[in-house]
Structure formats: C-alpha cells, structure tokens
C-alpha cells in the first residue's frame, strides 16, 4: 500500500499565477482533506471532499478551490497566487469521518511563491 | 468552537530526561484530541489520540498523554527523551475523529541535548 501520495513535492510559482496540487488517497479511502501549513505554524483546514463534493470548508478565500475525481483522487487549485500562499500543503485521506475513522497524511507539497 | 493552545513554542531537554509538552483545549462538546509529530520536510504522523475511553492514552515511541477535563488539558509526556524524538509536535482537536476537520495548535519544537 503506497499510502497517501502528493505531487509535486516542491513547486515555485510567480505572484498572480495559478497552481494545481494533486493527491492520491490511501487505497480504500474515499475522503480527502487539504491543509495549509505556513512556516512555523500548525496546519489549517482548507476543505474536505467526499463523493466528489466539497463537504466542509475552512476560512479560505474562493481563490482556493478543489476537485475530487471518481477514483477519489483530488486536486487543490489556487488562483492569483499571493506571496502569502507560500506554504506546505498537506493532503489527508480517510473513510467517511462520521464513522470515526482516522486520517493519514501525505508528505506534502512545498509551494513557494516569488 | 474548538481551539487548542500549546504552551511553549520551543522545548529543550537533555537526552534521558523527561519530556513534557503542554496543550490546553477549548471545546463546546466532548472533544477528540490528538498529538501529531512532524519531522523536517515530512508530513504528519499520529502519535496518539483520545476518544473518550481511558483518560491516560498510550501512543507510539513511548509517548503518552493524559486527558484532564477539569483542567482542559492534554499534555504529552515521555519518561526518557531520545535524540530521535527531536521534531515538531502538534496538539489537535476535532469533533469526530482525525478524519473530520482538525484544529491544530501552533506547534512545539522539541530539541534534545546530548
């Protein structure tokens, strides 16, 4: 079992550009959550996808959007990048949270905006 | 609303000494509480979790935490620190499990002196 895999591992973008980050969940998992971890801070919840729909959303602007595919993999899109979007983006996969299951985190994608 | 506060952004102990990382939580409902560890340039690994069963929770790598409702605390301890324990530690809270939206603390960096 490959666990949760994220790509790319590192990325450098210019202010104003758009970026897409990808996440493949652990085998058998159908729920994907995304977190942003700025340098020196704890991760912050962006949103969660289940059955291809956004189920929950944190306090992030509409520039942050996502998608979940029928195979449960997910993408995080950020438009009009700001310098402040530089962070480690973590993906976590799980089964339906209401079942009391646990989430497994990927290694993250380090995004640098210059 | 739920939140966690980690007291001390940096803790330094000698190898073999007691490790104590402090966490206080706020929750309007019985919380699920977690401790995660993050090694440099890596994702998050679950150390242990409290889910309203035993108040003393044992985790991996010799760590344990005690849930104290009267003090709204969930401090992490390890009797004898090892050099490999050097990492960032995050206390976190959620409504159901780590698969639901997790609120993380700001983290405590643990350093181990030889």
Short mmCIF file of C-alpha atoms in Angstrom, two decimals:
data_model
loop_
_atom_site.label_atom_id
_atom_site.label_comp_id
_atom_site.label_asym_id
_atom_site.label_seq_id
_atom_site.Cartn_x
_atom_site.Cartn_y
_atom_site.Cartn_z
CA UNK A 1 0.00 0.00 0.00
CA UNK A 2 1.54 3.27 -1.16
CA UNK A 3 -0.25 5.40 1.42
CA UNK A 4 -1.19 8.99 0.59
CA UNK A 5 0.88 10.39 -2.25
CA UNK A 6 1.14 14.04 -3.25
CA UNK A 7 2.65 15.64 -6.30
CA UNK A 8 4.73 17.55 -6.95
CA UNK A 9 6.90 17.60 -3.83
CA UNK A 10 8.19 21.10 -4.48
CA UNK A 11 6.94 23.92 -6.68
CA UNK A 12 7.95 27.51 -7.36
CA UNK A 13 5.42 29.92 -8.84
CA UNK A 14 5.25 33.64 -9.53
CA UNK A 15 2.73 36.01 -7.97
CA UNK A 16 -0.53 36.06 -9.91
CA UNK A 17 -0.06 32.63 -11.40
CA UNK A 18 -2.29 29.62 -10.83
CA UNK A 19 -1.22 26.29 -9.34
CA UNK A 20 -2.66 22.78 -9.15
CA UNK A 21 -1.60 20.29 -6.49
CA UNK A 22 -2.52 16.63 -6.62
CA UNK A 23 -3.30 13.96 -4.05
CA UNK A 24 -3.87 10.23 -4.35
CA UNK A 25 -5.55 8.80 -1.26
CA UNK A 26 -4.62 5.66 0.57
CA UNK A 27 -6.15 2.57 -1.02
CA UNK A 28 -9.79 2.17 0.03
CA UNK A 29 -10.19 5.75 1.28
CA UNK A 30 -12.93 7.92 -0.17
CA UNK A 31 -12.47 11.21 1.69
CA UNK A 32 -9.74 13.76 1.07
CA UNK A 33 -8.93 16.81 3.19
CA UNK A 34 -6.48 19.59 2.39
CA UNK A 35 -4.48 21.66 4.87
CA UNK A 36 -2.17 24.65 4.52
CA UNK A 37 0.83 24.83 6.84
CA UNK A 38 2.66 28.14 6.77
CA UNK A 39 6.23 28.22 8.04
CA UNK A 40 6.35 27.93 11.82
CA UNK A 41 2.62 27.36 12.19
CA UNK A 42 0.22 24.48 12.59
CA UNK A 43 -1.76 23.19 9.63
CA UNK A 44 -5.03 24.96 8.79
CA UNK A 45 -8.00 23.16 7.29
CA UNK A 46 -8.83 24.30 3.74
CA UNK A 47 -11.62 21.93 2.71
CA UNK A 48 -12.73 18.32 2.55
CA UNK A 49 -14.09 16.31 -0.38
CA UNK A 50 -16.34 13.28 -0.18
CA UNK A 51 -18.17 11.61 -3.06
CA UNK A 52 -16.79 14.26 -5.42
CA UNK A 53 -18.37 17.12 -3.49
CA UNK A 54 -16.96 19.71 -1.10
CA UNK A 55 -18.32 18.70 2.28
CA UNK A 56 -16.64 21.18 4.60
CA UNK A 57 -14.67 24.34 4.07
CA UNK A 58 -12.34 26.32 6.29
CA UNK A 59 -11.74 30.05 6.30
CA UNK A 60 -10.04 30.36 2.93
CA UNK A 61 -10.96 32.65 0.04
CA UNK A 62 -12.57 31.48 -3.18
CA UNK A 63 -9.15 31.57 -4.84
CA UNK A 64 -8.75 28.16 -3.26
CA UNK A 65 -10.81 25.52 -5.00
CA UNK A 66 -10.73 21.78 -5.31
CA UNK A 67 -11.97 18.76 -7.10
CA UNK A 68 -12.37 15.09 -6.39
CA UNK A 69 -12.39 12.52 -9.16
CA UNK A 70 -14.38 9.26 -9.35
CA UNK A 71 -11.25 7.35 -8.29
CA UNK A 72 -11.21 9.55 -5.12
CA UNK A 73 -8.01 11.36 -6.05
CA UNK A 74 -8.15 15.10 -5.54
CA UNK A 75 -6.72 18.38 -6.77
CA UNK A 76 -6.24 21.67 -4.97
CA UNK A 77 -6.23 24.75 -7.20
CA UNK A 78 -5.08 28.17 -6.12
CA UNK A 79 -5.64 31.14 -8.43
CA UNK A 80 -3.98 34.56 -8.40
CA UNK A 81 -1.19 33.44 -6.12
CA UNK A 82 -0.03 35.75 -3.34
CA UNK A 83 3.34 35.65 -1.60
CA UNK A 84 1.40 34.63 1.50
CA UNK A 85 0.27 31.43 -0.20
CA UNK A 86 3.80 30.07 0.23
CA UNK A 87 3.38 27.06 2.49
CA UNK A 88 3.43 23.29 2.82
CA UNK A 89 0.15 21.90 1.52
CA UNK A 90 -0.87 18.65 3.14
CA UNK A 91 -3.41 16.16 1.93
CA UNK A 92 -5.09 13.69 4.28
CA UNK A 93 -7.22 10.73 3.26
CA UNK A 94 -9.73 8.70 5.24
CA UNK A 95 -13.03 6.93 5.16
CA UNK A 96 -16.23 8.83 5.97
CA UNK A 97 -15.37 10.89 9.10
CA UNK A 98 -18.70 10.12 10.77
CA UNK A 99 -17.52 6.52 11.03
CA UNK A 100 -14.87 7.62 13.48
CA UNK A 101 -12.03 6.56 11.25
CA UNK A 102 -8.58 8.07 11.17
CA UNK A 103 -6.89 10.17 8.54
CA UNK A 104 -3.49 9.55 7.06
CA UNK A 105 -1.36 12.44 5.86
CA UNK A 106 0.82 12.68 2.81
CA UNK A 107 4.32 14.17 2.78
CA UNK A 108 3.03 17.45 1.42
CA UNK A 109 3.80 19.80 -1.45
CA UNK A 110 6.07 22.74 -0.66
CA UNK A 111 4.82 25.76 -2.63
CA UNK A 112 6.99 28.83 -2.90
CA UNK A 113 5.53 31.98 -4.44
CA UNK A 114 8.06 34.57 -5.60
CA UNK B 1 -16.00 26.47 18.65
CA UNK B 2 -12.91 24.39 19.20
CA UNK B 3 -9.33 25.50 19.72
CA UNK B 4 -6.04 24.33 21.18
CA UNK B 5 -3.22 26.25 22.81
CA UNK B 6 0.27 24.83 23.04
CA UNK B 7 2.36 26.40 25.76
CA UNK B 8 5.92 26.91 24.66
CA UNK B 9 6.95 27.11 21.04
CA UNK B 10 10.30 25.51 21.82
CA UNK B 11 11.23 22.98 24.49
CA UNK B 12 14.76 21.69 25.03
CA UNK B 13 15.60 18.70 27.22
CA UNK B 14 18.64 16.54 27.78
CA UNK B 15 18.79 13.03 26.42
CA UNK B 16 17.28 10.69 29.02
CA UNK B 17 15.27 13.46 30.69
CA UNK B 18 11.51 13.72 30.99
CA UNK B 19 9.68 15.25 28.06
CA UNK B 20 6.60 17.36 28.86
CA UNK B 21 4.77 19.22 26.11
CA UNK B 22 1.73 21.21 27.22
CA UNK B 23 -1.61 21.53 25.49
CA UNK B 24 -4.87 23.09 26.59
CA UNK B 25 -8.06 22.79 24.60
CA UNK B 26 -11.38 24.51 24.29
CA UNK B 27 -14.45 22.68 23.03
CA UNK B 28 -18.20 23.09 23.44
CA UNK B 29 -18.70 19.34 23.02
CA UNK B 30 -16.70 16.33 24.21
CA UNK B 31 -13.62 16.53 22.06
CA UNK B 32 -11.44 14.10 20.22
CA UNK B 33 -7.85 15.07 20.99
CA UNK B 34 -4.66 14.16 19.18
CA UNK B 35 -0.93 14.58 19.24
CA UNK B 36 0.93 14.55 15.93
CA UNK B 37 4.66 14.58 15.23
CA UNK B 38 6.30 16.15 12.20
CA UNK B 39 9.91 15.52 11.25
CA UNK B 40 11.68 18.03 8.99
CA UNK B 41 10.27 18.18 5.46
CA UNK B 42 7.76 15.45 6.19
CA UNK B 43 4.03 15.08 6.73
CA UNK B 44 2.23 14.45 10.00
CA UNK B 45 2.30 11.19 11.93
CA UNK B 46 -0.30 10.40 14.57
CA UNK B 47 1.32 9.76 17.96
CA UNK B 48 -1.81 9.11 19.98
CA UNK B 49 -5.48 10.01 20.29
CA UNK B 50 -8.11 10.46 23.00
CA UNK B 51 -11.63 9.37 22.11
CA UNK B 52 -13.45 9.43 25.49
CA UNK B 53 -12.31 5.99 26.58
CA UNK B 54 -9.36 5.82 29.00
CA UNK B 55 -8.09 9.21 30.17
CA UNK B 56 -4.46 8.03 30.01
CA UNK B 57 -3.61 7.35 26.41
CA UNK B 58 -0.51 5.49 25.30
CA UNK B 59 0.94 6.14 21.89
CA UNK B 60 3.86 5.17 19.73
CA UNK B 61 7.54 5.66 20.56
CA UNK B 62 6.91 5.60 24.33
CA UNK B 63 4.76 8.75 24.43
CA UNK B 64 1.60 9.07 26.47
CA UNK B 65 -0.91 11.80 27.26
CA UNK B 66 -3.47 12.32 29.99
CA UNK B 67 -6.87 13.90 29.38
CA UNK B 68 -7.87 16.14 32.30
CA UNK B 69 -11.33 17.58 31.80
CA UNK B 70 -11.17 19.77 34.91
CA UNK B 71 -8.03 21.44 33.61
CA UNK B 72 -8.99 21.21 29.90
CA UNK B 73 -5.52 19.83 29.31
CA UNK B 74 -3.98 17.05 27.24
CA UNK B 75 -0.25 17.21 27.98
CA UNK B 76 2.18 14.89 26.20
CA UNK B 77 4.90 13.11 28.16
CA UNK B 78 7.74 10.66 27.67
CA UNK B 79 9.80 9.43 30.62
CA UNK B 80 13.16 9.41 28.85
CA UNK B 81 13.98 11.52 25.81
CA UNK B 82 15.91 10.08 22.89
CA UNK B 83 17.80 12.03 20.25
CA UNK B 84 15.37 10.70 17.63
CA UNK B 85 12.49 12.49 19.41
CA UNK B 86 13.68 15.85 18.09
CA UNK B 87 10.81 17.10 15.92
CA UNK B 88 7.79 19.42 15.84
CA UNK B 89 4.80 18.29 17.89
CA UNK B 90 1.23 19.41 17.30
CA UNK B 91 -1.73 19.08 19.61
CA UNK B 92 -5.07 18.96 17.79
CA UNK B 93 -8.81 18.69 18.38
CA UNK B 94 -11.76 17.57 16.26
CA UNK B 95 -15.44 16.69 16.58
CA UNK B 96 -15.38 13.07 15.46
CA UNK B 97 -12.00 11.71 14.52
CA UNK B 98 -8.89 12.82 12.72
CA UNK B 99 -10.84 12.21 9.51
CA UNK B 100 -13.05 15.20 10.24
CA UNK B 101 -11.86 18.81 10.31
CA UNK B 102 -8.90 19.04 12.66
CA UNK B 103 -7.94 22.20 14.52
CA UNK B 104 -4.21 22.23 15.17
CA UNK B 105 -2.19 24.13 17.71
CA UNK B 106 0.76 26.22 16.64
CA UNK B 107 3.24 23.50 17.48
CA UNK B 108 6.13 22.93 19.89
CA UNK B 109 9.60 22.26 18.61
CA UNK B 110 11.36 19.68 20.77
CA UNK B 111 15.15 19.74 20.86
CA UNK B 112 17.23 17.07 22.58
CA UNK B 113 20.62 17.97 24.09
CA UNK B 114 23.27 15.22 24.11
#
